PDB file of N, CA and C and ligand atoms in Angstrom:
ATOM      1  N   MET L   6       8.448 -79.955  54.941  1.00 74.00           N
ATOM      2  CA  MET L   6       8.131 -79.770  53.841  1.00 74.00           C
ATOM      3  C   MET L   6       8.174 -78.125  54.128  1.00 74.00           C
ATOM      4  N   GLU L   7       7.271 -76.990  52.961  1.00 84.00           N
ATOM      5  CA  GLU L   7       7.623 -76.277  52.882  1.00 84.00           C
ATOM      6  C   GLU L   7       6.820 -75.763  52.726  1.00 84.00           C
ATOM      7  N   GLU L   8       5.944 -74.963  53.964  1.00 91.00           N
ATOM      8  CA  GLU L   8       4.427 -74.768  53.518  1.00 91.00           C
ATOM      9  C   GLU L   8       4.153 -74.452  52.134  1.00 91.00           C
ATOM     10  N   LEU L   9       2.753 -74.070  51.540  1.00 93.00           N
ATOM     11  CA  LEU L   9       2.162 -74.448  50.339  1.00 93.00           C
ATOM     12  C   LEU L   9       1.670 -73.304  50.654  1.00 93.00           C
ATOM     13  N   GLY L  10       1.387 -71.287  49.845  1.00 95.00           N
ATOM     14  CA  GLY L  10       0.104 -71.079  49.999  1.00 95.00           C
ATOM     15  C   GLY L  10      -1.433 -71.216  48.580  1.00 95.00           C
ATOM     16  N   PHE L  11      -2.079 -70.755  49.242  1.00 95.00           N
ATOM     17  CA  PHE L  11      -3.001 -70.344  48.367  1.00 95.00           C
ATOM     18  C   PHE L  11      -2.427 -70.338  46.448  1.00 95.00           C
ATOM     19  N   ASN L  12      -1.934 -69.298  46.129  1.00 93.00           N
ATOM     20  CA  ASN L  12      -1.144 -68.869  45.236  1.00 93.00           C
ATOM     21  C   ASN L  12      -0.689 -69.632  44.175  1.00 93.00           C
ATOM     22  N   ASP L  13       0.418 -70.084  44.830  1.00 96.00           N
ATOM     23  CA  ASP L  13       1.088 -71.591  44.770  1.00 96.00           C
ATOM     24  C   ASP L  13       0.347 -72.933  44.994  1.00 96.00           C
ATOM     25  N   TYR L  14      -0.519 -73.256  45.490  1.00 97.00           N
ATOM     26  CA  TYR L  14      -1.267 -74.481  45.702  1.00 97.00           C
ATOM     27  C   TYR L  14      -2.135 -74.050  43.860  1.00 97.00           C
ATOM     28  N   GLN L  15      -2.898 -73.024  43.857  1.00 97.00           N
ATOM     29  CA  GLN L  15      -3.523 -72.797  42.086  1.00 97.00           C
ATOM     30  C   GLN L  15      -2.988 -72.597  41.064  1.00 97.00           C
ATOM     31  N   VAL L  16      -1.569 -72.013  41.179  1.00 97.00           N
ATOM     32  CA  VAL L  16      -1.008 -72.514  39.583  1.00 97.00           C
ATOM     33  C   VAL L  16      -0.720 -73.902  39.700  1.00 97.00           C
ATOM     34  N   LEU L  17      -0.803 -74.923  40.950  1.00 97.00           N
ATOM     35  CA  LEU L  17      -0.129 -76.525  40.835  1.00 97.00           C
ATOM     36  C   LEU L  17      -1.637 -76.995  40.443  1.00 97.00           C
ATOM     37  N   ALA L  18      -2.796 -76.242  41.034  1.00 97.00           N
ATOM     38  CA  ALA L  18      -4.259 -77.298  40.864  1.00 97.00           C
ATOM     39  C   ALA L  18      -3.572 -76.848  39.142  1.00 97.00           C
ATOM     40  N   SER L  19      -4.525 -76.019  38.305  1.00 96.00           N
ATOM     41  CA  SER L  19      -3.869 -75.521  37.392  1.00 96.00           C
ATOM     42  C   SER L  19      -3.552 -76.514  36.408  1.00 96.00           C
ATOM     43  N   LYS L  20      -2.461 -76.822  36.783  1.00 97.00           N
ATOM     44  CA  LYS L  20      -1.829 -77.970  36.043  1.00 97.00           C
ATOM     45  C   LYS L  20      -2.125 -78.886  35.172  1.00 97.00           C
ATOM     46  N   THR L  21      -3.325 -79.472  36.701  1.00 96.00           N
ATOM     47  CA  THR L  21      -3.753 -81.128  36.357  1.00 96.00           C
ATOM     48  C   THR L  21      -5.378 -80.646  36.250  1.00 96.00           C
ATOM     49  N   ARG L  22      -5.849 -79.677  34.943  1.00 94.00           N
ATOM     50  CA  ARG L  22      -7.605 -79.148  34.908  1.00 94.00           C
ATOM     51  C   ARG L  22      -7.211 -79.623  33.028  1.00 94.00           C
ATOM     52  N   LYS L  23      -8.209 -80.325  33.471  1.00 91.00           N
ATOM     53  CA  LYS L  23      -8.757 -81.123  31.307  1.00 91.00           C
ATOM     54  C   LYS L  23      -8.988 -79.571  30.623  1.00 91.00           C
ATOM     55  N   GLU L  24      -9.345 -79.332  29.091  1.00 93.00           N
ATOM     56  CA  GLU L  24      -8.976 -78.086  29.048  1.00 93.00           C
ATOM     57  C   GLU L  24     -11.353 -77.984  27.951  1.00 93.00           C
ATOM     58  N   PHE L  25     -11.250 -76.876  28.491  1.00 95.00           N
ATOM     59  CA  PHE L  25     -12.681 -76.869  27.427  1.00 95.00           C
ATOM     60  C   PHE L  25     -12.623 -75.444  27.254  1.00 95.00           C
ATOM     61  N   ASP L  26     -13.271 -76.522  25.450  1.00 96.00           N
ATOM     62  CA  ASP L  26     -13.814 -75.571  24.699  1.00 96.00           C
ATOM     63  C   ASP L  26     -14.549 -74.177  25.073  1.00 96.00           C
ATOM     64  N   GLU L  27     -15.941 -73.981  25.813  1.00 96.00           N
ATOM     65  CA  GLU L  27     -16.033 -72.632  25.408  1.00 96.00           C
ATOM     66  C   GLU L  27     -16.188 -72.693  27.281  1.00 96.00           C
ATOM     67  N   ILE L  28     -16.290 -71.173  27.981  1.00 96.00           N
ATOM     68  CA  ILE L  28     -16.574 -71.613  29.637  1.00 96.00           C
ATOM     69  C   ILE L  28     -17.395 -71.415  30.071  1.00 96.00           C
ATOM     70  N   LYS L  29     -18.773 -72.175  29.351  1.00 97.00           N
ATOM     71  CA  LYS L  29     -19.668 -72.337  30.010  1.00 97.00           C
ATOM     72  C   LYS L  29     -19.580 -74.050  30.871  1.00 97.00           C
ATOM     73  N   ASP L  30     -18.482 -74.037  30.312  1.00 97.00           N
ATOM     74  CA  ASP L  30     -18.580 -76.955  29.563  1.00 97.00           C
ATOM     75  C   ASP L  30     -17.718 -75.864  31.026  1.00 97.00           C
ATOM     76  N   MET L  31     -16.819 -75.428  31.511  1.00 97.00           N
ATOM     77  CA  MET L  31     -15.935 -75.003  32.570  1.00 97.00           C
ATOM     78  C   MET L  31     -16.244 -74.387  33.841  1.00 97.00           C
ATOM     79  N   GLN L  32     -17.483 -73.566  33.748  1.00 97.00           N
ATOM     80  CA  GLN L  32     -18.789 -73.008  34.632  1.00 97.00           C
ATOM     81  C   GLN L  32     -18.880 -74.669  35.422  1.00 97.00           C
ATOM     82  N   ALA L  33     -19.819 -75.489  34.543  1.00 97.00           N
ATOM     83  CA  ALA L  33     -20.058 -76.034  35.057  1.00 97.00           C
ATOM     84  C   ALA L  33     -19.958 -77.375  35.378  1.00 97.00           C
ATOM     85  N   ASP L  34     -18.766 -77.154  35.111  1.00 97.00           N
ATOM     86  CA  ASP L  34     -17.656 -78.247  35.841  1.00 97.00           C
ATOM     87  C   ASP L  34     -17.439 -78.026  36.653  1.00 97.00           C
ATOM     88  N   VAL L  35     -16.896 -76.936  37.497  1.00 97.00           N
ATOM     89  CA  VAL L  35     -16.386 -76.339  39.155  1.00 97.00           C
ATOM     90  C   VAL L  35     -17.587 -76.188  39.766  1.00 97.00           C
ATOM     91  N   GLY L  36     -18.859 -75.468  38.528  1.00 97.00           N
ATOM     92  CA  GLY L  36     -19.643 -76.174  40.124  1.00 97.00           C
ATOM     93  C   GLY L  36     -20.241 -77.104  40.223  1.00 97.00           C
ATOM     94  N   LEU L  37     -20.471 -78.707  39.472  1.00 98.00           N
ATOM     95  CA  LEU L  37     -20.344 -79.219  39.779  1.00 98.00           C
ATOM     96  C   LEU L  37     -20.304 -80.324  40.623  1.00 98.00           C
ATOM     97  N   GLY L  38     -18.648 -79.741  39.837  1.00 98.00           N
ATOM     98  CA  GLY L  38     -17.822 -81.025  40.471  1.00 98.00           C
ATOM     99  C   GLY L  38     -17.449 -80.496  41.844  1.00 98.00           C
ATOM    100  N   LEU L  39     -18.253 -78.857  42.128  1.00 98.00           N
ATOM    101  CA  LEU L  39     -16.999 -78.731  43.666  1.00 98.00           C
ATOM    102  C   LEU L  39     -18.555 -78.858  44.452  1.00 98.00           C
ATOM    103  N   ALA L  40     -19.710 -79.598  43.985  1.00 98.00           N
ATOM    104  CA  ALA L  40     -21.048 -79.569  45.208  1.00 98.00           C
ATOM    105  C   ALA L  40     -20.329 -81.359  45.509  1.00 98.00           C
ATOM    106  N   GLY L  41     -20.261 -81.901  44.278  1.00 98.00           N
ATOM    107  CA  GLY L  41     -19.888 -83.477  44.130  1.00 98.00           C
ATOM    108  C   GLY L  41     -18.780 -83.687  45.648  1.00 98.00           C
ATOM    109  N   GLU L  42     -18.519 -83.110  45.347  1.00 98.00           N
ATOM    110  CA  GLU L  42     -16.570 -82.934  46.289  1.00 98.00           C
ATOM    111  C   GLU L  42     -17.434 -83.033  47.615  1.00 98.00           C
ATOM    112  N   ALA L  43     -18.422 -81.573  48.302  1.00 98.00           N
ATOM    113  CA  ALA L  43     -18.366 -81.533  48.841  1.00 98.00           C
ATOM    114  C   ALA L  43     -19.442 -83.369  49.570  1.00 98.00           C
ATOM    115  N   GLY L  44     -20.795 -82.536  48.102  1.00 98.00           N
ATOM    116  CA  GLY L  44     -20.614 -84.040  48.995  1.00 98.00           C
ATOM    117  C   GLY L  44     -20.525 -85.316  49.998  1.00 98.00           C
ATOM    118  N   GLU L  45     -19.136 -85.806  48.838  1.00 98.00           N
ATOM    119  CA  GLU L  45     -18.220 -86.967  49.673  1.00 98.00           C
ATOM    120  C   GLU L  45     -17.845 -86.313  50.856  1.00 98.00           C
ATOM    121  N   VAL L  46     -18.120 -85.471  51.361  1.00 98.00           N
ATOM    122  CA  VAL L  46     -17.381 -84.545  52.858  1.00 98.00           C
ATOM    123  C   VAL L  46     -18.300 -85.469  53.775  1.00 98.00           C
ATOM    124  N   ALA L  47     -19.977 -84.283  52.832  1.00 98.00           N
ATOM    125  CA  ALA L  47     -20.885 -84.641  53.441  1.00 98.00           C
ATOM    126  C   ALA L  47     -20.761 -86.624  53.345  1.00 98.00           C
ATOM    127  N   ASP L  48     -21.123 -86.877  53.328  1.00 97.00           N
ATOM    128  CA  ASP L  48     -21.707 -88.393  53.251  1.00 97.00           C
ATOM    129  C   ASP L  48     -20.376 -88.946  53.894  1.00 97.00           C
ATOM    130  N   ILE L  49     -19.007 -88.552  54.530  1.00 96.00           N
ATOM    131  CA  ILE L  49     -18.424 -89.809  55.857  1.00 96.00           C
ATOM    132  C   ILE L  49     -18.969 -89.109  56.676  1.00 96.00           C
ATOM    133  N   ILE L  50     -19.565 -87.455  57.190  1.00 96.00           N
ATOM    134  CA  ILE L  50     -19.535 -87.228  58.112  1.00 96.00           C
ATOM    135  C   ILE L  50     -21.138 -88.516  58.642  1.00 96.00           C
ATOM    136  N   LYS L  51     -22.125 -88.211  57.806  1.00 96.00           N
ATOM    137  CA  LYS L  51     -23.391 -88.289  57.736  1.00 96.00           C
ATOM    138  C   LYS L  51     -23.060 -89.748  58.281  1.00 96.00           C
ATOM    139  N   LYS L  52     -21.970 -90.890  57.777  1.00 95.00           N
ATOM    140  CA  LYS L  52     -22.180 -91.806  57.423  1.00 95.00           C
ATOM    141  C   LYS L  52     -22.291 -92.409  58.751  1.00 95.00           C
ATOM    142  N   HIS L  53     -20.326 -91.399  59.505  1.00 96.00           N
ATOM    143  CA  HIS L  53     -20.181 -91.729  60.886  1.00 96.00           C
ATOM    144  C   HIS L  53     -21.341 -91.319  61.576  1.00 96.00           C
ATOM    145  N   LEU L  54     -22.492 -90.482  61.907  1.00 95.00           N
ATOM    146  CA  LEU L  54     -22.926 -89.839  62.609  1.00 95.00           C
ATOM    147  C   LEU L  54     -24.405 -90.556  62.754  1.00 95.00           C
ATOM    148  N   ALA L  55     -23.809 -91.307  61.572  1.00 94.00           N
ATOM    149  CA  ALA L  55     -25.602 -92.797  61.728  1.00 94.00           C
ATOM    150  C   ALA L  55     -25.054 -93.779  62.760  1.00 94.00           C
ATOM    151  N   GLY L  56     -23.506 -94.714  63.256  1.00 92.00           N
ATOM    152  CA  GLY L  56     -23.057 -95.047  63.939  1.00 92.00           C
ATOM    153  C   GLY L  56     -22.513 -96.342  62.648  1.00 92.00           C
ATOM    154  N   ALA L  57     -22.684 -95.510  61.352  1.00 83.00           N
ATOM    155  CA  ALA L  57     -22.557 -96.572  60.251  1.00 83.00           C
ATOM    156  C   ALA L  57     -20.680 -97.079  60.509  1.00 83.00           C
ATOM    157  N   LYS L  58     -19.553 -96.027  60.195  1.00 86.00           N
ATOM    158  CA  LYS L  58     -18.753 -95.647  60.171  1.00 86.00           C
ATOM    159  C   LYS L  58     -17.866 -94.531  61.271  1.00 86.00           C
ATOM    160  N   LEU L  59     -16.515 -95.781  61.991  1.00 90.00           N
ATOM    161  CA  LEU L  59     -16.147 -94.369  62.404  1.00 90.00           C
ATOM    162  C   LEU L  59     -15.032 -93.562  61.159  1.00 90.00           C
ATOM    163  N   ILE L  60     -15.117 -92.673  61.272  1.00 94.00           N
ATOM    164  CA  ILE L  60     -14.438 -91.324  60.181  1.00 94.00           C
ATOM    165  C   ILE L  60     -12.949 -91.809  59.833  1.00 94.00           C
ATOM    166  N   ASP L  61     -12.781 -92.034  58.733  1.00 95.00           N
ATOM    167  CA  ASP L  61     -11.755 -92.104  58.494  1.00 95.00           C
ATOM    168  C   ASP L  61     -10.944 -90.532  57.775  1.00 95.00           C
ATOM    169  N   PHE L  62     -10.070 -90.406  58.510  1.00 97.00           N
ATOM    170  CA  PHE L  62      -9.308 -89.135  58.785  1.00 97.00           C
ATOM    171  C   PHE L  62      -8.924 -88.762  57.285  1.00 97.00           C
ATOM    172  N   GLU L  63      -8.054 -89.987  56.722  1.00 97.00           N
ATOM    173  CA  GLU L  63      -7.184 -89.750  55.606  1.00 97.00           C
ATOM    174  C   GLU L  63      -8.677 -89.246  54.649  1.00 97.00           C
ATOM    175  N   HIS L  64      -9.331 -90.438  54.758  1.00 97.00           N
ATOM    176  CA  HIS L  64     -10.315 -90.611  53.710  1.00 97.00           C
ATOM    177  C   HIS L  64     -11.030 -88.888  53.706  1.00 97.00           C
ATOM    178  N   LEU L  65     -10.635 -88.681  54.423  1.00 98.00           N
ATOM    179  CA  LEU L  65     -11.831 -87.069  55.456  1.00 98.00           C
ATOM    180  C   LEU L  65     -10.699 -85.814  54.144  1.00 98.00           C
ATOM    181  N   LYS L  66      -9.519 -86.462  54.480  1.00 98.00           N
ATOM    182  CA  LYS L  66      -8.727 -85.148  54.624  1.00 98.00           C
ATOM    183  C   LYS L  66      -8.406 -84.986  52.719  1.00 98.00           C
ATOM    184  N   GLU L  67      -8.682 -86.412  51.901  1.00 98.00           N
ATOM    185  CA  GLU L  67      -8.548 -86.111  50.520  1.00 98.00           C
ATOM    186  C   GLU L  67      -9.980 -85.631  49.639  1.00 98.00           C
ATOM    187  N   GLU L  68     -11.103 -85.394  50.808  1.00 98.00           N
ATOM    188  CA  GLU L  68     -12.132 -85.234  49.918  1.00 98.00           C
ATOM    189  C   GLU L  68     -12.275 -83.927  50.617  1.00 98.00           C
ATOM    190  N   LEU L  69     -11.633 -83.604  51.515  1.00 98.00           N
ATOM    191  CA  LEU L  69     -10.728 -82.019  51.227  1.00 98.00           C
ATOM    192  C   LEU L  69     -10.434 -81.235  50.673  1.00 98.00           C
ATOM    193  N   GLY L  70      -9.492 -81.509  49.880  1.00 98.00           N
ATOM    194  CA  GLY L  70      -8.722 -81.802  49.201  1.00 98.00           C
ATOM    195  C   GLY L  70      -9.564 -81.277  48.075  1.00 98.00           C
ATOM    196  N   ASP L  71      -9.873 -82.752  47.470  1.00 98.00           N
ATOM    197  CA  ASP L  71     -10.391 -82.352  46.294  1.00 98.00           C
ATOM    198  C   ASP L  71     -11.775 -81.198  46.541  1.00 98.00           C
ATOM    199  N   VAL L  72     -12.099 -80.780  47.378  1.00 98.00           N
ATOM    200  CA  VAL L  72     -12.490 -78.957  47.545  1.00 98.00           C
ATOM    201  C   VAL L  72     -12.012 -79.088  46.868  1.00 98.00           C
ATOM    202  N   LEU L  73     -11.237 -79.066  48.146  1.00 98.00           N
ATOM    203  CA  LEU L  73     -10.514 -77.161  47.298  1.00 98.00           C
ATOM    204  C   LEU L  73      -9.394 -77.632  46.317  1.00 98.00           C
ATOM    205  N   TRP L  74      -8.992 -78.261  45.544  1.00 98.00           N
ATOM    206  CA  TRP L  74      -9.354 -78.569  44.361  1.00 98.00           C
ATOM    207  C   TRP L  74      -9.877 -78.152  43.068  1.00 98.00           C
ATOM    208  N   TYR L  75     -10.870 -77.972  43.713  1.00 98.00           N
ATOM    209  CA  TYR L  75     -12.488 -77.328  42.677  1.00 98.00           C
ATOM    210  C   TYR L  75     -12.625 -75.860  42.798  1.00 98.00           C
ATOM    211  N   ILE L  76     -12.236 -75.569  44.330  1.00 98.00           N
ATOM    212  CA  ILE L  76     -11.797 -74.500  44.855  1.00 98.00           C
ATOM    213  C   ILE L  76     -11.028 -73.615  44.229  1.00 98.00           C
ATOM    214  N   ALA L  77     -10.181 -73.169  43.686  1.00 98.00           N
ATOM    215  CA  ALA L  77      -8.853 -73.511  42.833  1.00 98.00           C
ATOM    216  C   ALA L  77      -9.549 -73.237  41.335  1.00 98.00           C
ATOM    217  N   GLU L  78     -10.122 -74.264  40.679  1.00 97.00           N
ATOM    218  CA  GLU L  78     -10.009 -74.074  38.874  1.00 97.00           C
ATOM    219  C   GLU L  78     -12.044 -73.266  39.777  1.00 97.00           C
ATOM    220  N   ALA L  79     -13.133 -73.302  40.478  1.00 97.00           N
ATOM    221  CA  ALA L  79     -13.938 -72.040  40.481  1.00 97.00           C
ATOM    222  C   ALA L  79     -13.064 -70.663  40.457  1.00 97.00           C
ATOM    223  N   CYS L  80     -11.645 -70.497  41.077  1.00 97.00           N
ATOM    224  CA  CYS L  80     -11.417 -69.310  41.164  1.00 97.00           C
ATOM    225  C   CYS L  80     -10.841 -68.927  39.547  1.00 97.00           C
ATOM    226  N   ASP L  81     -10.321 -69.736  39.653  1.00 96.00           N
ATOM    227  CA  ASP L  81      -9.316 -69.516  37.364  1.00 96.00           C
ATOM    228  C   ASP L  81      -9.888 -69.046  36.461  1.00 96.00           C
ATOM    229  N   CYS L  82     -11.932 -69.318  37.234  1.00 96.00           N
ATOM    230  CA  CYS L  82     -12.722 -69.593  35.661  1.00 96.00           C
ATOM    231  C   CYS L  82     -13.214 -68.141  36.361  1.00 96.00           C
ATOM    232  N   PHE L  83     -13.692 -68.024  37.560  1.00 97.00           N
ATOM    233  CA  PHE L  83     -13.546 -66.957  37.476  1.00 97.00           C
ATOM    234  C   PHE L  83     -12.740 -65.571  37.866  1.00 97.00           C
ATOM    235  N   GLY L  84     -11.878 -65.404  37.506  1.00 97.00           N
ATOM    236  CA  GLY L  84     -10.995 -64.404  37.116  1.00 97.00           C
ATOM    237  C   GLY L  84     -10.517 -64.347  38.986  1.00 97.00           C
ATOM    238  N   PHE L  85     -10.571 -64.377  39.984  1.00 97.00           N
ATOM    239  CA  PHE L  85     -10.167 -64.571  41.055  1.00 97.00           C
ATOM    240  C   PHE L  85      -8.849 -65.837  41.751  1.00 97.00           C
ATOM    241  N   SER L  86      -7.990 -64.415  41.925  1.00 97.00           N
ATOM    242  CA  SER L  86      -7.255 -65.988  42.930  1.00 97.00           C
ATOM    243  C   SER L  86      -7.778 -65.984  44.256  1.00 97.00           C
ATOM    244  N   MET L  87      -7.278 -67.173  44.894  1.00 97.00           N
ATOM    245  CA  MET L  87      -7.780 -68.199  45.865  1.00 97.00           C
ATOM    246  C   MET L  87      -7.246 -66.673  47.419  1.00 97.00           C
ATOM    247  N   GLN L  88      -5.615 -66.278  47.040  1.00 97.00           N
ATOM    248  CA  GLN L  88      -5.181 -65.447  47.819  1.00 97.00           C
ATOM    249  C   GLN L  88      -6.658 -65.114  47.333  1.00 97.00           C
ATOM    250  N   GLU L  89      -6.820 -64.010  47.145  1.00 97.00           N
ATOM    251  CA  GLU L  89      -7.912 -62.863  47.425  1.00 97.00           C
ATOM    252  C   GLU L  89      -9.447 -63.361  47.718  1.00 97.00           C
ATOM    253  N   VAL L  90      -9.311 -63.876  47.540  1.00 97.00           N
ATOM    254  CA  VAL L  90     -10.996 -65.421  48.002  1.00 97.00           C
ATOM    255  C   VAL L  90     -10.123 -65.529  49.657  1.00 97.00           C
ATOM    256  N   ALA L  91      -9.605 -65.322  49.658  1.00 96.00           N
ATOM    257  CA  ALA L  91      -9.961 -66.278  52.094  1.00 96.00           C
ATOM    258  C   ALA L  91      -9.675 -64.825  51.800  1.00 96.00           C
ATOM    259  N   GLN L  92      -9.194 -63.716  51.369  1.00 96.00           N
ATOM    260  CA  GLN L  92      -8.262 -62.802  52.039  1.00 96.00           C
ATOM    261  C   GLN L  92     -10.569 -62.215  52.199  1.00 96.00           C
ATOM    262  N   LYS L  93     -11.383 -61.724  51.343  1.00 97.00           N
ATOM    263  CA  LYS L  93     -12.934 -61.260  51.536  1.00 97.00           C
ATOM    264  C   LYS L  93     -12.683 -62.528  52.090  1.00 97.00           C
ATOM    265  N   ASN L  94     -12.693 -63.302  52.932  1.00 95.00           N
ATOM    266  CA  ASN L  94     -14.117 -64.301  53.717  1.00 95.00           C
ATOM    267  C   ASN L  94     -14.091 -63.341  55.001  1.00 95.00           C
ATOM    268  N   ILE L  95     -12.112 -63.544  55.586  1.00 92.00           N
ATOM    269  CA  ILE L  95     -11.568 -63.336  56.448  1.00 92.00           C
ATOM    270  C   ILE L  95     -12.132 -62.509  57.110  1.00 92.00           C
ATOM    271  N   GLU L  96     -11.887 -61.018  55.870  1.00 94.00           N
ATOM    272  CA  GLU L  96     -12.470 -59.142  56.199  1.00 94.00           C
ATOM    273  C   GLU L  96     -14.070 -59.693  56.666  1.00 94.00           C
ATOM    274  N   LYS L  97     -14.827 -60.833  56.040  1.00 94.00           N
ATOM    275  CA  LYS L  97     -16.014 -60.768  55.791  1.00 94.00           C
ATOM    276  C   LYS L  97     -16.035 -61.164  57.041  1.00 94.00           C
ATOM    277  N   LEU L  98     -15.610 -62.346  57.355  1.00 90.00           N
ATOM    278  CA  LEU L  98     -15.836 -62.441  59.260  1.00 90.00           C
ATOM    279  C   LEU L  98     -16.173 -61.822  59.751  1.00 90.00           C
ATOM    280  N   LYS L  99     -14.796 -60.700  60.310  1.00 88.00           N
ATOM    281  CA  LYS L  99     -14.054 -59.584  61.277  1.00 88.00           C
ATOM    282  C   LYS L  99     -15.335 -58.586  61.388  1.00 88.00           C
ATOM    283  N   LYS L 100     -15.850 -58.360  60.425  1.00 90.00           N
ATOM    284  CA  LYS L 100     -16.905 -57.732  60.508  1.00 90.00           C
ATOM    285  C   LYS L 100     -18.178 -58.821  61.298  1.00 90.00           C
ATOM    286  N   ARG L 101     -18.687 -59.962  60.795  1.00 87.00           N
ATOM    287  CA  ARG L 101     -19.970 -60.726  61.336  1.00 87.00           C
ATOM    288  C   ARG L 101     -19.965 -60.639  62.920  1.00 87.00           C
ATOM    289  N   HIS L 102     -17.930 -61.091  62.608  1.00 85.00           N
ATOM    290  CA  HIS L 102     -18.137 -61.577  64.618  1.00 85.00           C
ATOM    291  C   HIS L 102     -17.005 -60.482  64.823  1.00 85.00           C
ATOM    292  N   PRO L 103     -17.199 -59.401  65.289  1.00 83.00           N
ATOM    293  CA  PRO L 103     -15.295 -58.138  65.584  1.00 83.00           C
ATOM    294  C   PRO L 103     -15.215 -58.971  66.687  1.00 83.00           C
ATOM    295  N   ASN L 104     -15.505 -59.740  68.128  1.00 81.00           N
ATOM    296  CA  ASN L 104     -14.859 -60.302  68.861  1.00 81.00           C
ATOM    297  C   ASN L 104     -14.643 -61.479  69.321  1.00 81.00           C
ATOM    298  N   GLY L 105     -14.422 -62.472  67.894  1.00 78.00           N
ATOM    299  CA  GLY L 105     -14.407 -63.434  67.998  1.00 78.00           C
ATOM    300  C   GLY L 105     -15.561 -64.697  67.767  1.00 78.00           C
ATOM    301  N   PHE L 106     -15.634 -65.921  67.469  1.00 68.00           N
ATOM    302  CA  PHE L 106     -16.172 -66.807  67.806  1.00 68.00           C
ATOM    303  C   PHE L 106     -16.752 -67.627  68.777  1.00 68.00           C
ATOM    304  N   GLY L 107     -17.782 -66.417  69.004  1.00 65.00           N
ATOM    305  CA  GLY L 107     -18.416 -66.449  71.398  1.00 65.00           C
ATOM    306  C   GLY L 107     -19.181 -67.706  70.598  1.00 65.00           C
ATOM    307  N   GLY L 108     -19.179 -68.943  70.856  1.00 59.00           N
ATOM    308  CA  GLY L 108     -21.223 -69.640  71.008  1.00 59.00           C
ATOM    309  C   GLY L 108     -20.442 -70.737  69.566  1.00 59.00           C
ATOM    310  N   TYR L 109     -19.275 -70.720  69.259  1.00 59.00           N
ATOM    311  CA  TYR L 109     -19.092 -71.704  67.751  1.00 59.00           C
ATOM    312  C   TYR L 109     -18.383 -72.357  67.792  1.00 59.00           C
ATOM    313  N   GLY L 110     -17.257 -74.175  67.407  1.00 59.00           N
ATOM    314  CA  GLY L 110     -17.274 -74.783  67.256  1.00 59.00           C
ATOM    315  C   GLY L 110     -16.664 -75.750  68.821  1.00 59.00           C
ATOM    316  N   ILE L 111     -16.044 -76.427  69.071  1.00 54.00           N
ATOM    317  CA  ILE L 111     -15.480 -77.508  69.794  1.00 54.00           C
ATOM    318  C   ILE L 111     -14.922 -76.769  70.598  1.00 54.00           C
ATOM    319  N   ARG L 112     -14.788 -77.175  72.018  1.00 51.00           N
ATOM    320  CA  ARG L 112     -14.998 -75.992  73.498  1.00 51.00           C
ATOM    321  C   ARG L 112     -13.321 -77.040  74.049  1.00 51.00           C
TER     322      ARG L 112
HETATM  323 MG1   MG K 381     -13.908 -86.613  46.234  1.00 79.45          MG
END
C-alpha cells in the first residue's frame, strides 16, 4: 500500500465531512468531537489498566484514526494544513528536548 501523507489524508478526510451553516457550528463539532474520540482512546486504556479488558488493538487503532480525522477537520476549520501542524510540533519538541526524549517512553 502506498504511504498516505498528512496533506493527502486531510484532503480525503474532508470529503467525508458534513456541511455546516456557520463556522461556529463546525468549531463546536471539531472541538467536542476531538475530545469525544480522545475519550474513547482513554476508555480503552482505562479498562485495560483496571483489569477489565485486554486491549483490543484493532479497536484502539480505529479510535486513534477517529482522533486523527477530527484533527484533520480542526486543521481545515482553522485554516491549517496537517503538515504545518506536524512540522510545528516537531520544531517545538526539538527545542524542548534537544538531546532526545531521555526519561520518557518504554525502554
Ligand atoms: Mg470513535
